[in-house]
Short mmCIF file of C-alpha atoms in Angstrom, two decimals:
data_model
loop_
_atom_site.label_atom_id
_atom_site.label_comp_id
_atom_site.label_asym_id
_atom_site.label_seq_id
_atom_site.Cartn_x
_atom_site.Cartn_y
_atom_site.Cartn_z
CA MET C 1 0.36 0.25 -0.04
CA SER C 2 1.31 3.63 -1.23
CA ARG C 3 1.68 5.54 1.76
CA ALA C 4 -0.63 7.69 -0.24
CA ILE C 5 -3.44 5.36 -0.31
CA SER C 6 -2.71 4.61 3.97
CA ARG C 7 -3.34 7.84 4.63
CA ALA C 8 -6.73 7.72 2.26
CA LEU C 9 -7.55 5.21 4.45
CA LEU C 10 -6.09 7.19 8.32
CA LEU C 11 -8.76 9.69 6.83
CA CYS C 12 -11.91 7.28 5.92
CA THR C 13 -11.34 5.42 9.26
CA LEU C 14 -11.30 8.38 11.59
CA PHE C 15 -14.37 9.67 10.45
CA ALA C 16 -16.40 6.96 9.73
CA ALA C 17 -14.98 5.19 13.60
CA PRO C 18 -15.98 6.82 16.84
CA VAL C 19 -13.58 6.66 19.89
CA ALA C 20 -13.14 4.93 23.11
CA GLU C 21 -16.05 7.50 25.73
CA ALA C 22 -13.17 6.57 28.35
CA GLY C 23 -10.04 5.44 29.84
CA GLU C 24 -7.03 5.81 27.88
CA ARG C 25 -6.72 4.02 24.37
CA ARG C 26 -3.04 1.41 24.01
CA ALA C 27 -2.19 -0.92 21.83
CA LEU C 28 0.14 -3.64 21.27
CA LEU C 29 1.61 -4.04 17.47
CA ILE C 30 2.78 -6.60 16.29
CA GLY C 31 4.40 -7.56 12.80
CA ILE C 32 6.94 -10.19 12.19
CA ASP C 33 8.43 -10.64 8.08
CA ASP C 34 12.17 -11.83 8.85
CA TYR C 35 12.61 -14.71 10.90
CA SER C 36 15.43 -15.48 10.18
CA ALA C 37 16.81 -14.38 13.64
CA SER C 38 20.60 -13.50 11.63
CA ARG C 39 20.90 -10.67 14.80
CA LEU C 40 19.56 -13.41 17.99
CA PRO C 41 21.63 -14.89 20.50
CA GLU C 42 20.68 -19.50 21.05
CA VAL C 43 17.68 -20.26 23.72
CA ALA C 44 17.44 -23.81 23.28
CA PRO C 45 18.49 -26.20 20.24
CA VAL C 46 15.99 -27.21 17.79
CA GLU C 47 14.74 -29.23 14.81
CA ASP C 48 14.21 -27.64 11.71
CA ARG C 49 10.85 -25.83 11.67
CA GLY C 50 11.36 -24.31 7.79
CA TRP C 51 10.94 -20.56 8.71
CA PRO C 52 10.54 -19.50 5.71
CA SER C 53 10.63 -15.14 5.81
CA LEU C 54 7.00 -13.32 5.07
CA ASN C 55 6.51 -10.15 3.21
CA GLY C 56 3.51 -8.04 4.58
CA ALA C 57 3.07 -8.54 8.24
CA VAL C 58 5.12 -5.38 8.71
CA ASN C 59 3.51 -3.19 6.64
CA ASP C 60 0.31 -4.98 8.38
CA VAL C 61 1.38 -3.24 11.48
CA THR C 62 2.67 0.84 10.04
CA THR C 63 -0.64 0.42 8.58
CA PHE C 64 -2.78 -0.55 11.68
CA ALA C 65 -0.20 1.78 13.66
CA ASP C 66 -0.97 5.35 11.82
CA LEU C 67 -4.79 4.28 11.93
CA LEU C 68 -4.60 3.64 16.10
CA ASP C 69 -2.50 7.08 16.55
CA ALA C 70 -4.06 8.33 14.86
CA ARG C 71 -7.46 8.02 17.43
CA GLY C 72 -4.81 8.83 20.24
CA PHE C 73 -4.40 5.08 21.11
CA ALA C 74 -1.03 4.83 22.51
CA VAL C 75 0.79 2.61 20.18
CA VAL C 76 3.52 0.01 20.99
CA THR C 77 4.66 -2.22 17.56
CA LEU C 78 7.70 -4.88 17.97
CA THR C 79 8.31 -5.77 15.14
CA ASP C 80 11.13 -8.55 12.90
CA GLN C 81 13.55 -9.30 14.96
CA GLU C 82 13.03 -7.24 18.28
CA ALA C 83 9.23 -9.27 18.36
CA THR C 84 11.17 -11.97 20.30
CA ARG C 85 8.97 -14.18 23.16
CA ASN C 86 10.17 -12.65 25.54
CA ALA C 87 9.84 -8.74 24.58
CA ILE C 88 6.21 -9.88 22.46
CA LEU C 89 5.86 -11.14 26.63
CA GLN C 90 6.66 -8.72 28.89
CA GLU C 91 5.48 -5.83 26.48
CA LEU C 92 1.83 -8.25 27.05
CA GLU C 93 2.86 -8.50 30.96
CA ARG C 94 2.89 -4.78 30.71
CA LEU C 95 -0.65 -4.54 29.49
CA ALA C 96 -2.46 -6.71 32.32
CA HIS C 97 -0.53 -4.46 34.23
CA THR C 98 -1.65 -1.35 34.09
CA ALA C 99 -5.24 -2.22 32.38
CA ARG C 100 -7.64 -0.06 34.43
CA LYS C 101 -11.11 -0.01 34.47
CA GLU C 102 -12.41 1.39 30.93
CA ASP C 103 -9.62 1.26 29.28
CA VAL C 104 -9.45 0.25 25.55
CA LEU C 105 -6.47 -2.61 24.74
CA PHE C 106 -5.83 -3.72 21.87
CA VAL C 107 -3.88 -6.77 20.56
CA TYR C 108 -1.76 -7.79 17.37
CA PHE C 109 0.09 -9.83 15.68
CA ALA C 110 0.77 -10.33 12.43
CA GLY C 111 3.12 -14.04 11.40
CA HIS C 112 4.07 -17.35 11.27
CA GLY C 113 1.00 -19.58 12.86
CA SER C 114 1.81 -23.00 14.48
CA GLN C 115 0.84 -25.40 16.57
CA VAL C 116 2.90 -27.26 19.37
CA ALA C 117 3.06 -30.14 21.30
CA ASN C 118 0.78 -30.74 25.14
CA SER C 119 -0.21 -34.68 24.83
CA ARG C 120 -2.10 -33.11 28.73
CA SER C 121 -3.75 -30.46 26.76
CA ASP C 122 -7.79 -30.72 26.78
CA GLU C 123 -8.37 -30.45 23.18
CA PRO C 124 -9.09 -33.64 21.96
CA ASP C 125 -5.32 -33.50 19.59
CA LYS C 126 -2.99 -32.63 21.94
CA LEU C 127 -2.13 -29.22 20.43
CA ASP C 128 -2.01 -26.06 21.50
CA GLU C 129 -2.37 -23.40 19.19
CA SER C 130 0.47 -20.96 18.74
CA LEU C 131 2.37 -17.59 17.23
CA VAL C 132 5.68 -17.71 16.70
CA PRO C 133 8.24 -15.32 18.50
CA ALA C 134 11.78 -13.78 15.81
CA ASP C 135 14.12 -16.02 17.53
CA SER C 136 11.92 -19.94 16.84
CA LYS C 137 14.94 -20.40 14.60
CA ARG C 138 17.57 -20.49 17.77
CA GLY C 139 14.97 -22.68 19.77
CA ALA C 140 12.82 -19.06 21.50
CA ALA C 141 9.42 -21.16 22.83
CA ASP C 142 6.29 -20.72 20.95
CA ILE C 143 3.84 -18.46 22.39
CA ARG C 144 0.65 -20.67 23.19
CA ASP C 145 -2.85 -20.07 23.18
CA LYS C 146 -3.01 -20.92 26.29
CA GLU C 147 0.09 -18.69 27.99
CA LEU C 148 -1.62 -16.09 26.29
CA ARG C 149 -5.22 -16.27 27.68
CA ARG C 150 -4.10 -16.66 31.44
CA ILE C 151 -2.72 -12.95 30.10
CA PHE C 152 -5.72 -11.92 28.64
CA ASN C 153 -8.06 -12.91 31.75
CA ARG C 154 -5.79 -10.64 34.32
CA ILE C 155 -6.18 -7.39 31.56
CA LEU C 156 -10.29 -8.20 32.33
CA ASP C 157 -9.59 -9.21 35.33
CA ARG C 158 -9.30 -5.63 35.36
CA GLY C 159 -12.41 -3.99 34.65
CA ALA C 160 -10.68 -2.63 31.13
CA ARG C 161 -11.84 -3.29 26.32
CA LEU C 162 -10.25 -5.88 25.48
CA THR C 163 -9.87 -7.11 21.75
CA VAL C 164 -7.25 -9.38 19.91
CA MET C 165 -7.10 -9.24 16.63
CA ILE C 166 -4.49 -12.85 15.18
CA ASP C 167 -3.68 -12.25 11.65
CA ALA C 168 -1.23 -15.82 11.18
CA CYS C 169 -2.65 -19.41 10.68
CA HIS C 170 -3.40 -21.94 13.07
CA SER C 171 -5.96 -18.70 14.63
CA GLY C 172 -9.32 -19.71 15.05
CA SER C 173 -8.39 -20.02 19.08
CA GLY C 174 -6.97 -16.66 19.53
CA ALA C 175 -4.50 -17.72 21.55
CA ARG C 176 -0.88 -16.55 6.71
CA GLY C 177 0.97 -16.48 -2.29
CA ARG C 178 2.23 -17.71 1.12
CA THR C 179 1.22 -19.07 3.96
CA ARG C 180 1.66 -17.66 7.84
CA SER C 181 2.14 -21.24 8.69
CA ILE C 182 5.62 -23.10 10.36
CA ARG C 183 6.06 -26.57 11.27
CA ARG C 184 4.48 -27.54 14.76
CA ASP C 185 6.96 -28.28 17.93
CA ASP C 186 6.64 -31.82 18.00
CA ARG C 187 8.84 -30.48 22.68
CA ASP C 188 5.41 -31.57 24.26
CA VAL C 189 5.47 -29.17 26.49
CA LEU C 190 2.98 -31.23 29.18
CA ASP C 191 1.45 -28.48 31.05
CA ARG C 192 -1.66 -29.18 32.34
CA THR C 193 -2.68 -25.95 34.18
CA PRO C 194 -5.77 -24.65 33.93
CA ALA C 195 -5.34 -21.59 31.78
CA GLY C 196 -9.16 -20.16 32.99
CA PRO C 197 -12.49 -19.27 30.89
CA ARG C 198 -12.21 -18.53 27.22
CA PRO C 199 -11.70 -14.31 27.25
CA GLU C 200 -13.89 -14.36 24.25
CA ASN C 201 -16.66 -15.41 26.73
CA ARG C 202 -16.19 -12.35 28.86
CA GLY C 203 -16.16 -9.63 27.31
CA ALA C 204 -13.66 -9.80 24.87
CA LEU C 205 -13.28 -9.38 20.54
CA VAL C 206 -10.95 -11.72 18.95
CA LEU C 207 -10.33 -11.81 15.17
CA ALA C 208 -8.53 -14.39 14.35
CA ALA C 209 -7.52 -14.82 10.06
CA THR C 210 -8.60 -18.68 10.63
CA GLN C 211 -9.85 -21.65 12.29
CA ASP C 212 -7.68 -23.67 15.00
CA TYR C 213 -7.40 -26.03 11.96
CA ASP C 214 -6.29 -23.73 9.10
CA ARG C 215 -3.85 -21.24 7.67
CA ALA C 216 -4.03 -17.55 6.18
CA GLY C 217 -2.57 -16.45 3.04
CA GLU C 218 -0.43 -13.74 1.67
CA VAL C 219 -2.07 -11.21 -0.60
CA ALA C 220 -1.06 -7.95 -2.66
CA ASP C 221 -3.04 -4.82 -2.20
CA GLY C 222 -3.87 -2.71 -5.08
CA GLU C 223 -0.29 -0.92 -5.44
CA GLY C 224 1.75 -4.14 -5.93
CA ASN C 225 2.45 -4.13 -1.63
CA MET C 226 1.85 -6.81 0.87
CA ARG C 227 -0.13 -7.13 3.43
CA GLY C 228 -2.27 -10.31 5.33
CA ALA C 229 -5.57 -11.61 3.62
CA PHE C 230 -7.62 -10.81 6.42
CA THR C 231 -5.58 -7.68 7.94
CA TRP C 232 -6.46 -6.12 4.30
CA ALA C 233 -9.65 -6.86 3.99
CA TRP C 234 -10.82 -5.71 6.97
CA LEU C 235 -8.56 -2.76 7.01
CA ARG C 236 -10.96 -1.78 3.43
CA ALA C 237 -14.04 -2.81 6.06
CA MET C 238 -13.13 -0.53 7.92
CA ARG C 239 -13.14 2.24 5.06
CA ASP C 240 -16.74 1.61 4.74
CA ALA C 241 -17.27 1.53 7.88
CA SER C 242 -20.29 3.89 8.61
CA PRO C 243 -20.70 6.07 12.69
CA HIS C 244 -20.83 3.90 15.42
CA GLU C 245 -21.29 0.51 13.15
CA PRO C 246 -21.22 -3.06 15.06
CA ALA C 247 -17.51 -5.12 15.01
CA VAL C 248 -19.70 -6.99 13.61
CA ALA C 249 -20.59 -5.93 10.27
CA THR C 250 -17.17 -4.79 9.83
CA PHE C 251 -16.67 -7.92 10.63
CA GLN C 252 -19.45 -8.64 8.18
CA ARG C 253 -17.95 -6.69 5.96
CA ALA C 254 -14.29 -8.64 6.42
CA GLN C 255 -15.70 -11.75 5.65
CA ALA C 256 -17.10 -10.97 2.83
CA ARG C 257 -14.56 -9.16 0.92
CA LEU C 258 -12.15 -12.28 1.87
CA ARG C 259 -14.26 -14.79 0.81
CA ALA C 260 -14.09 -13.66 -2.81
CA GLU C 261 -10.56 -13.41 -2.72
CA THR C 262 -9.48 -15.56 -0.65
CA PRO C 263 -12.12 -18.43 -0.35
CA PHE C 264 -9.93 -21.41 1.22
CA GLN C 265 -8.96 -18.54 4.39
CA GLU C 266 -11.74 -18.84 7.02
CA PRO C 267 -11.66 -15.67 9.10
CA VAL C 268 -13.00 -16.21 12.49
CA MET C 269 -15.17 -13.25 14.80
CA ALA C 270 -15.55 -14.61 18.69
CA GLY C 271 -16.44 -12.52 21.25
CA ASP C 272 -20.26 -11.97 24.19
CA ALA C 273 -23.19 -10.25 22.11
CA ALA C 274 -22.31 -6.49 23.70
CA ALA C 275 -18.13 -6.84 22.61
CA ARG C 276 -19.99 -7.51 18.99
CA ASN C 277 -22.01 -5.26 18.90
CA ARG C 278 -19.80 -2.18 20.08
CA PRO C 279 -17.91 0.34 17.65
CA PHE C 280 -14.24 -1.47 16.33
CA LEU C 281 -12.34 -0.32 19.21
CA GLY C 282 -14.98 1.69 20.33
CA PHE C 283 -16.01 2.01 24.13
CA ALA C 284 -20.07 2.99 23.53
CA GLY C 285 -22.78 0.21 22.37
CA ALA C 286 -24.58 0.05 19.20
CA ALA C 287 -28.08 -0.25 19.00
CA LYS C 288 -29.73 -3.52 20.39
CA GLY C 289 -30.74 -5.66 17.63
CA ALA C 290 -28.23 -4.42 14.15
CA GLU C 291 -25.96 -7.74 14.68
CA HIS C 292 -28.83 -9.43 12.86
CA SER C 293 -30.06 -5.73 10.50
CA GLY C 294 -26.73 -6.99 7.98
CA ILE C 295 -26.27 -9.10 5.29
CA ALA C 296 -22.70 -8.39 3.18
CA VAL C 297 -22.21 -8.58 -0.68
CA GLY C 298 -19.02 -11.79 -0.91
CA LYS C 299 -18.26 -12.55 -4.96
CA ILE C 300 -19.62 -10.31 -8.01
CA GLN C 301 -19.37 -13.38 -11.14
CA ARG C 302 -19.13 -11.48 -14.07
CA ASP C 303 -23.01 -11.81 -15.32
CA GLY C 304 -23.19 -8.90 -12.47
CA THR C 305 -24.79 -12.29 -10.07
CA LEU C 306 -23.38 -11.01 -5.88
CA ILE C 307 -23.45 -14.02 -3.83
CA LEU C 308 -24.91 -12.74 -0.55
CA GLN C 309 -22.85 -14.03 3.22
CA GLY C 310 -26.54 -15.15 4.15
CA GLY C 311 -29.33 -17.54 3.37
CA TRP C 312 -32.40 -19.23 4.51
CA ALA C 313 -30.69 -18.94 8.39
CA ASN C 314 -31.52 -14.85 7.35
CA GLY C 315 -35.42 -15.30 6.30
CA LEU C 316 -33.82 -15.13 2.56
CA SER C 317 -35.75 -16.75 0.35
CA PRO C 318 -36.30 -16.36 -3.73
CA GLY C 319 -37.72 -13.25 -4.57
CA ALA C 320 -37.48 -11.35 -1.46
CA GLU C 321 -35.75 -7.87 -1.69
CA LEU C 322 -33.07 -5.89 -0.23
CA SER C 323 -31.76 -2.67 -0.55
CA ALA C 324 -28.59 -0.27 0.38
CA GLY C 325 -29.30 2.86 0.26
CA ARG C 326 -30.73 3.60 -3.40
CA THR C 327 -30.55 0.70 -5.43
CA ARG C 328 -33.24 -3.31 -3.96
CA VAL C 329 -31.52 -6.24 -4.89
CA ILE C 330 -33.80 -9.11 -5.83
CA VAL C 331 -32.38 -12.77 -4.06
CA THR C 332 -32.94 -15.26 -7.03
CA GLU C 333 -31.53 -18.66 -5.59
CA LEU C 334 -30.97 -20.11 -1.92
CA LEU C 335 -27.65 -21.82 -1.96
CA GLY C 336 -28.18 -22.16 1.42
CA PRO C 337 -28.25 -21.76 4.85
CA GLY C 338 -25.86 -18.69 4.63
CA ARG C 339 -25.14 -17.76 1.29
CA SER C 340 -27.63 -16.47 -1.63
CA LYS C 341 -27.02 -15.48 -5.79
CA ALA C 342 -28.91 -12.34 -6.50
CA ARG C 343 -29.42 -9.15 -8.62
CA VAL C 344 -29.44 -5.54 -8.71
CA ALA C 345 -32.78 -4.92 -9.43
CA ALA C 346 -32.69 -0.57 -9.52
CA GLY C 347 -30.18 1.76 -8.47
CA GLU C 348 -25.86 1.86 -8.69
CA ALA C 349 -24.04 -1.13 -8.71
CA VAL C 350 -22.14 -2.79 -5.48
CA ARG C 351 -19.01 -3.64 -4.88
CA SER C 352 -18.15 -6.25 -1.92
CA GLY C 353 -18.47 -6.05 1.14
CA ALA C 354 -21.57 -3.86 1.06
CA LEU C 355 -24.09 -4.41 3.69
CA LEU C 356 -27.50 -4.68 2.58
CA GLU C 357 -30.76 -4.39 4.89
CA THR C 358 -32.65 -7.26 5.55
CA PRO C 359 -36.03 -7.81 5.34
CA ARG C 360 -38.25 -8.59 8.19
CA ARG C 361 -38.39 -11.95 10.06
CA ARG C 362 -41.45 -14.79 9.60
CA TRP C 363 -41.66 -17.76 10.93
CA TYR C 364 -41.60 -20.28 9.16
CA GLU C 365 -41.18 -25.06 9.77
CA VAL C 366 -37.32 -25.85 8.71
CA GLN C 367 -36.60 -28.38 6.08
CA SER C 368 -34.12 -30.01 5.07
CA PRO C 369 -32.39 -33.00 4.00
CA PRO C 370 -32.47 -36.23 5.77
CA SER C 371 -29.11 -35.54 7.72
CA PRO C 372 -25.44 -37.90 9.12
CA TYR C 373 -25.56 -36.41 12.21
CA ARG C 374 -27.84 -36.67 15.49
CA LEU C 375 -28.28 -34.98 18.37
CA VAL C 376 -27.80 -36.09 21.26
CA VAL C 377 -28.40 -34.60 24.86
CA ARG C 378 -27.94 -35.80 28.50
CA HIS C 379 -28.13 -35.59 31.84
CA ARG C 380 -25.02 -37.59 33.97
CA GLY C 381 -24.35 -39.30 31.42
CA THR C 382 -27.47 -41.01 30.92
CA VAL C 383 -29.17 -39.85 27.52
CA VAL C 384 -33.00 -38.35 27.74
CA GLY C 385 -35.44 -40.00 24.71
CA GLU C 386 -36.41 -37.93 21.65
CA GLY C 387 -40.46 -36.14 24.12
CA GLY C 388 -38.95 -36.69 27.31
CA VAL C 389 -37.94 -34.81 30.41
CA LEU C 390 -36.27 -31.32 30.83
CA THR C 391 -36.24 -30.19 34.82
CA ALA C 392 -35.31 -26.54 34.70
CA GLY C 393 -32.79 -26.01 37.32
CA LYS C 394 -30.35 -29.50 35.70
CA SER C 395 -28.29 -28.86 33.49
CA TYR C 396 -28.53 -31.01 30.34
CA GLU C 397 -24.50 -31.78 28.34
CA LEU C 398 -24.95 -31.83 24.13
CA ALA C 399 -23.29 -34.08 22.27
CA VAL C 400 -23.58 -35.31 18.06
CA SER C 401 -23.02 -39.05 16.76
CA GLY C 402 -22.41 -39.64 12.92
CA ASP C 403 -19.83 -41.21 11.67
CA PRO C 404 -16.84 -40.33 11.62
CA ALA C 405 -16.36 -41.30 8.33
CA LEU C 406 -18.90 -37.80 7.28
CA PRO C 407 -16.76 -34.72 6.23
CA PRO C 408 -16.00 -31.99 8.49
CA ARG C 409 -18.88 -29.65 9.01
CA TYR C 410 -19.27 -26.98 10.66
CA LEU C 411 -21.84 -27.35 14.25
CA TYR C 412 -24.72 -25.83 15.26
CA VAL C 413 -27.38 -26.25 18.01
CA PHE C 414 -30.46 -24.13 18.58
CA VAL C 415 -33.81 -24.58 20.90
CA VAL C 416 -36.81 -23.33 19.40
CA ASP C 417 -39.19 -22.68 22.23
CA SER C 418 -42.94 -23.53 22.64
CA ALA C 419 -43.68 -18.48 21.36
CA GLY C 420 -41.57 -19.82 18.19
CA ARG C 421 -38.57 -17.33 20.58
CA SER C 422 -35.14 -19.10 19.09
CA THR C 423 -31.50 -19.57 21.24
CA LEU C 424 -28.50 -20.81 20.38
CA LEU C 425 -26.94 -22.76 22.51
CA PHE C 426 -23.99 -23.84 20.31
CA PRO C 427 -21.11 -22.43 19.76
CA GLU C 428 -21.12 -19.11 22.12
CA SER C 429 -18.91 -17.44 20.73
CA GLY C 430 -18.15 -17.49 17.52
CA SER C 431 -18.20 -20.24 13.61
CA VAL C 432 -13.66 -21.60 15.95
CA GLU C 433 -13.79 -25.50 17.17
CA ASN C 434 -17.37 -26.44 16.01
CA ARG C 435 -16.54 -28.50 12.98
CA PHE C 436 -17.77 -32.40 13.56
CA PRO C 437 -16.15 -34.75 14.51
CA LEU C 438 -15.96 -33.25 17.64
CA SER C 439 -17.95 -35.15 20.03
CA THR C 440 -19.43 -32.75 23.36
CA LEU C 441 -20.85 -29.72 22.42
CA GLY C 442 -21.10 -28.30 25.67
CA ALA C 443 -24.26 -27.61 28.43
CA PHE C 444 -27.05 -25.78 28.87
CA THR C 445 -29.83 -25.41 32.48
CA VAL C 446 -33.56 -25.44 31.68
CA GLN C 447 -35.06 -22.41 33.75
CA PRO C 448 -38.84 -21.23 33.79
CA PRO C 449 -41.36 -20.66 31.96
CA TYR C 450 -42.42 -24.02 30.58
CA GLY C 451 -43.72 -25.03 27.44
CA ARG C 452 -42.27 -27.53 24.39
CA ASP C 453 -39.00 -26.78 23.15
CA THR C 454 -37.53 -27.86 19.80
CA PHE C 455 -33.93 -28.43 19.65
CA TYR C 456 -32.70 -27.85 15.89
CA LEU C 457 -28.61 -29.61 14.85
CA LEU C 458 -27.58 -27.70 12.15
CA ALA C 459 -24.87 -29.62 9.81
CA THR C 460 -23.99 -27.60 7.14
CA ASP C 461 -20.09 -27.28 5.20
CA GLU C 462 -19.56 -23.45 4.96
CA ALA C 463 -19.40 -21.54 8.62
CA LEU C 464 -21.89 -18.99 8.78
CA PRO C 465 -20.75 -15.85 8.38
CA ASN C 466 -23.00 -14.62 11.87
CA PRO C 467 -24.71 -17.11 13.80
CA TRP C 468 -26.32 -15.63 16.37
CA ILE C 469 -29.03 -15.23 13.10
CA LEU C 470 -30.29 -18.11 15.04
CA GLU C 471 -31.22 -16.65 18.02
CA TRP C 472 -33.95 -15.17 15.76
CA ASP C 473 -36.72 -16.99 13.54
CA GLY C 474 -37.15 -20.57 11.99
CA VAL C 475 -36.71 -20.76 7.88
CA ARG C 476 -38.21 -23.05 4.97
CA ALA C 477 -36.15 -24.27 2.73
CA PRO C 478 -35.57 -25.88 -0.33
CA LEU C 479 -33.14 -28.48 -0.69
CA GLN C 480 -29.52 -28.53 -0.72
CA PRO C 481 -26.26 -30.71 -0.28
CA ALA C 482 -24.19 -29.34 1.63
CA TRP C 483 -26.37 -28.39 4.59
CA SER C 484 -28.32 -30.49 7.10
CA LEU C 485 -30.71 -29.87 10.01
CA HIS C 486 -30.95 -32.52 12.63
CA LYS C 487 -34.71 -31.88 14.45
CA THR C 488 -35.57 -33.47 17.94
CA THR C 489 -38.42 -32.11 20.78
CA PHE C 490 -38.62 -32.53 24.43
CA GLU C 491 -40.59 -31.05 27.03
CA SER C 492 -39.48 -28.49 29.03
CA ARG C 493 -39.96 -28.06 32.47
CA GLY C 494 -38.77 -24.49 32.46
CA ARG C 495 -36.97 -21.99 29.39
CA LEU C 496 -33.27 -23.24 27.95
CA THR C 497 -30.60 -20.96 27.82
CA SER C 498 -26.81 -21.05 26.24
CA ARG C 499 -24.86 -20.69 29.72
CA ARG C 500 -22.74 -23.36 30.13
CA GLN C 501 -21.64 -25.33 33.23
#
């Protein structure tokens, strides 16, 4: 990106995005292109993991530093061989030690991501996701997601607002032509120390370039400069953002651009409703329900067909009309729960990343192909059969069964009560670590009022752009081979909540 374009983005973002209302604003920006470690001392012997250098991580940090400086952030940067393991951890510890209530803190990392062997991990694959420091080639250990979680929780304990963005491979658990990944570190860390709750479940907003199992890419911007694909999509989404736009809407813009330009890469947003509805790096919340108000335009085909990042789960059906200013868009075909085709019916052309206003939702009966996956509800190890009673105050476990040979699918569980209200039970914090063949999906409790509740297990080949839309309505949809739904009904004596135990 040229300095002219960088400054243009800076000015657009400055006027489009609100600043925090109280507290200090501080950012730690880490970007590593140079993994040669040529000027760094040896830490410990280590096997060859590749360590190819990158081209866009420092560019990403430079642009973010300009943006944040103009918005009143005190910015600390660590780039290339400055970003050793000890230096990164020291700056993170400094943030945790000095954080105060209502501070707005931003932690950004661009570089290689990987995995570390941990035979005592609570993850099924016994691998912890990690960030690779600049002295990794000299034997320094990766910074594991569980180490980051402990520090982030201390920041949240002090009442600060925390946003974390990671543009690296295997980044979905939060803890990139060329991908930002190296081979895993097989030195077993043997760590079973509790890391505490996930920060995204405590008010933090976590943005990651990929799912925890996937790779993240680098792309050239309009001037031929290399960028992290996700960061480049996010910067343009910020440019297009309206004042006080909730972060989830900005994420939908960035996700749509990324899917159109780098379709192999699936980004992640994780956070509770308050964090998702606050403006990115802002303090005040957006209007209630704002996170459900738009559908992003993804790829635009040569014939002008729009691929929308919304489908039947958004309440769409063929013929549905959406709008963006004076432009009217008509849905022509549903491709599944999270995608559809459309065309511009009137007004100006739209571009990738534009947000369209959705029609008013209605309640429909959900239909789908027969599902090879089955939702199981258990209490203390005992399966509750179809039509059984779920008792108020008790905790129940959600699980899924299916042939392990089935292809991976993203899983979502929502429940519709007798009044037609829907609650998303799994995943709670975003489309991360929710792919079959995982088996246990968490737990819920039953609370008043009483009624008949219908559980739905949605399995789809693409992550929903905005899974929280499932907390609104169920809809009618045509048969599609890329998704399926399993329905189970219980008589509950208490209202179901998504609070895990």
